[in-house]
Structures are given as C-alpha cells and as structure tokens.
PDB file of C-alpha atoms in Angstrom:
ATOM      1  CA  UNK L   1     -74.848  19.165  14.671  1.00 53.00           C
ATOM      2  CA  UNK L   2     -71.922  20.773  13.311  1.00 57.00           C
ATOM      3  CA  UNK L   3     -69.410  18.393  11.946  1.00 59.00           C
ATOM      4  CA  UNK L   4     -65.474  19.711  12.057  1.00 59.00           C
ATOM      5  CA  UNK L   5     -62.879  17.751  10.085  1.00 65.00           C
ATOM      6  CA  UNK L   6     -59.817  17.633  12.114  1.00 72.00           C
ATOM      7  CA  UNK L   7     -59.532  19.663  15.263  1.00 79.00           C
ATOM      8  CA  UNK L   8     -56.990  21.109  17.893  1.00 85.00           C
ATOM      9  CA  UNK L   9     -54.768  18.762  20.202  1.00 89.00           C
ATOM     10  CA  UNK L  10     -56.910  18.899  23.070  1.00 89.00           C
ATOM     11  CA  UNK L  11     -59.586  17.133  20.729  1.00 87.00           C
ATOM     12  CA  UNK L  12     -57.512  14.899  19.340  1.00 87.00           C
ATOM     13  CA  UNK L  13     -56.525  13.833  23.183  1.00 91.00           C
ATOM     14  CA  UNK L  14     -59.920  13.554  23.942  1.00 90.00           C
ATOM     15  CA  UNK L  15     -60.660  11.437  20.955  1.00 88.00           C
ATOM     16  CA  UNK L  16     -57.350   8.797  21.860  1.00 89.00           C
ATOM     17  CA  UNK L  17     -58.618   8.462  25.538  1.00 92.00           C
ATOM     18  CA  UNK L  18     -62.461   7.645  23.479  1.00 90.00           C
ATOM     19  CA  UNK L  19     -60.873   5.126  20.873  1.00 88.00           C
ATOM     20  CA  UNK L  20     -58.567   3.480  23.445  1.00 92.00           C
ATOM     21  CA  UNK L  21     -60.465   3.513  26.583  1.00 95.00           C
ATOM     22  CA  UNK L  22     -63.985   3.905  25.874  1.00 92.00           C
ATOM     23  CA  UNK L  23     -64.593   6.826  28.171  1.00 93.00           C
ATOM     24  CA  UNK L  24     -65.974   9.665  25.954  1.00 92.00           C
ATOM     25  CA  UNK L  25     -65.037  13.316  27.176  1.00 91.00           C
ATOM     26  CA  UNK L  26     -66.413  15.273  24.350  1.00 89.00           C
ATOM     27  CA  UNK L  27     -69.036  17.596  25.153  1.00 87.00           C
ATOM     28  CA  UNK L  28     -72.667  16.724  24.434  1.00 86.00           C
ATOM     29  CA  UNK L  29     -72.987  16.860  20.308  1.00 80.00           C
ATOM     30  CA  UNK L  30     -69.344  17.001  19.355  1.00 81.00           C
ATOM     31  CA  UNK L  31     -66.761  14.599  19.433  1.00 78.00           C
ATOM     32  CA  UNK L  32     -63.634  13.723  16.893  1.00 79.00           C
ATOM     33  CA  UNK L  33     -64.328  10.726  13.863  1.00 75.00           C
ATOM     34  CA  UNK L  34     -61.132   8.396  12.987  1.00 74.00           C
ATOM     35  CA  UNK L  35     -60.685   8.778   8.920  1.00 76.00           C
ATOM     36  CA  UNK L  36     -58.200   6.626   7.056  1.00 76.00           C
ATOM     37  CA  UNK L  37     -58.173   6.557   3.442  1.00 81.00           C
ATOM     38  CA  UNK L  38     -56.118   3.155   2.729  1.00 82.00           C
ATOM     39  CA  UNK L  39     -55.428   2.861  -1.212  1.00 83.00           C
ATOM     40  CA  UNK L  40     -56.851   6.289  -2.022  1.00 88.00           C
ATOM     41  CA  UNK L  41     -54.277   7.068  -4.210  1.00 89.00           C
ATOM     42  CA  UNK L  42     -54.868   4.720  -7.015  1.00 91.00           C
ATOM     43  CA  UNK L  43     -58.330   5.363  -6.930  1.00 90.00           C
ATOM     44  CA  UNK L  44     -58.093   9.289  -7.098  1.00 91.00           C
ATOM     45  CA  UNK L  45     -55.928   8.600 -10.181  1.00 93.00           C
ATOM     46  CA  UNK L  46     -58.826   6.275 -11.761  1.00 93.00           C
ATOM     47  CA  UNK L  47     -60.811   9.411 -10.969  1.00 91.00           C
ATOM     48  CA  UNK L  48     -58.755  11.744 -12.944  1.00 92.00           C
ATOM     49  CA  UNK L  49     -58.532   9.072 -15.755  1.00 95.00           C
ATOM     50  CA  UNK L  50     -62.286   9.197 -15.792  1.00 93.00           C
ATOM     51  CA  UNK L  51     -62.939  12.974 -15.863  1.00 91.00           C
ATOM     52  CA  UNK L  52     -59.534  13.568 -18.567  1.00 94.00           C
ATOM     53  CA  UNK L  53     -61.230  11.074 -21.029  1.00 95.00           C
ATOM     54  CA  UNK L  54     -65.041  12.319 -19.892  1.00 93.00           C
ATOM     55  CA  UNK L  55     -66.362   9.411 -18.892  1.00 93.00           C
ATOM     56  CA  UNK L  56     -67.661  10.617 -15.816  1.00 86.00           C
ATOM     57  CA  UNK L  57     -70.872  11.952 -15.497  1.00 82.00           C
ATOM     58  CA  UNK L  58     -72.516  14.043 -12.549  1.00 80.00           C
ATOM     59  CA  UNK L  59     -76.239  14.100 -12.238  1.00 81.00           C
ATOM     60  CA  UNK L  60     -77.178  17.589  -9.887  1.00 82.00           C
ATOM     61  CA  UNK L  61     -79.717  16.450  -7.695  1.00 79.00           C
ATOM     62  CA  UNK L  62     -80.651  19.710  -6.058  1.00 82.00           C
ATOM     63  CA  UNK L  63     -78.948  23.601  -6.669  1.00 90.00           C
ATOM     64  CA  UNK L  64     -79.347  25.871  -3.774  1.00 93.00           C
ATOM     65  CA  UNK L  65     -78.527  29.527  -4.043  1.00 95.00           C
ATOM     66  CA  UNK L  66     -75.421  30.813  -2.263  1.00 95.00           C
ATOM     67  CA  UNK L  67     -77.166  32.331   0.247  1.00 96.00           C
ATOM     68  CA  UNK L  68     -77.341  31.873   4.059  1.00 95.00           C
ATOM     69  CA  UNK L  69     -80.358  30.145   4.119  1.00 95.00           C
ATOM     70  CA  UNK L  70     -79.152  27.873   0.344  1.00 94.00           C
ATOM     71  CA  UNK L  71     -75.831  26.704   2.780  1.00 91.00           C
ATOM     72  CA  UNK L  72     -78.239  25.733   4.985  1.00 91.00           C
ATOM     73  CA  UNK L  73     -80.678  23.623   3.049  1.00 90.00           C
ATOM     74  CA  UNK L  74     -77.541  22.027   1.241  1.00 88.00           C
ATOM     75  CA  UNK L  75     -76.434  21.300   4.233  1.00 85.00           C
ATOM     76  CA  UNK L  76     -79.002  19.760   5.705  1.00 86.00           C
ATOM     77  CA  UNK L  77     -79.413  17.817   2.444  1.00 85.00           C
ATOM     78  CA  UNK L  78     -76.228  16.495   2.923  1.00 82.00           C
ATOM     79  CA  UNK L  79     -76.347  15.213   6.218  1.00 81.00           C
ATOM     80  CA  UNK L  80     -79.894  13.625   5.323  1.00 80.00           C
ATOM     81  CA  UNK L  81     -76.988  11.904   2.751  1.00 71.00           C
ATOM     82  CA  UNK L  82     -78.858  13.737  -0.415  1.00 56.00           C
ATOM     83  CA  UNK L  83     -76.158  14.749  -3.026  1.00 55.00           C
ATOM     84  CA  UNK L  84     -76.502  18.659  -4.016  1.00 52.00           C
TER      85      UNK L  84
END
C-alpha cells in the first residue's frame, strides 16, 4: 500500500464525505488519514533541548543501502512498525 501524506482537493472531499458520513469513496487501497498534532510545539522544543544538551540517544536498528531495492526493505520495515 502506498501511503501519501496530504493529497489534492478531490481527496480531501472524498475524505470529509468518509469522516462525516461514513460512506467511503476512495478507491480500493487508498484513502486520506485525519492527523492533528495538538501540543506539538512544546514537545518539539523538549526535543531540541534534548539533542542541544545530547541527551538523546538513537539506537539504528537496521541500515539499508540507498538503493531501489534498500527503499524498499526500509520501507517495508517501517510499515511492519520496525525503526531503520
């Protein structure tokens, strides 16, 4: 499945008539996902606190070449919610 952040107006129609009414119009394996990021400001700046005064650490899980077939298999990770 291919996942698309954001979209053109007809999707964004298409996913009002889905939220309000119920009816889903999308075609089979797509369809438009409601994000809202309430408060996200003051925890981006924690974030930035954290890596400024390195107290963040990120453990790699996987590294995939940057290759066609390395996007692939870190994207598949990724939607089998594995960190890369």
């Amino acid at each position: 499945m291919y996942i698309l952040i954001g979209g053109i107006f007809t999707d964004w129609v298409l996913a009002h008539i889905k939220r309000f009414f119920g009816i889903d119009w999308f075609t089979m394996g797509r369809q438009l996902f409601w994000v809202r990021f309430p408060d996200s400001t003051k925890r981006l700046e924690s974030l930035r606190q954290f890596c400024e005064n390195n107290q963040l650490k990120v453990t790699i899980a996987n590294r995939v070449p940057f290759t066609d077939e390395g996007i692939q298999e870190a994207f598949r990770l990724q939607m089998s919610r594995r960190t890369v």
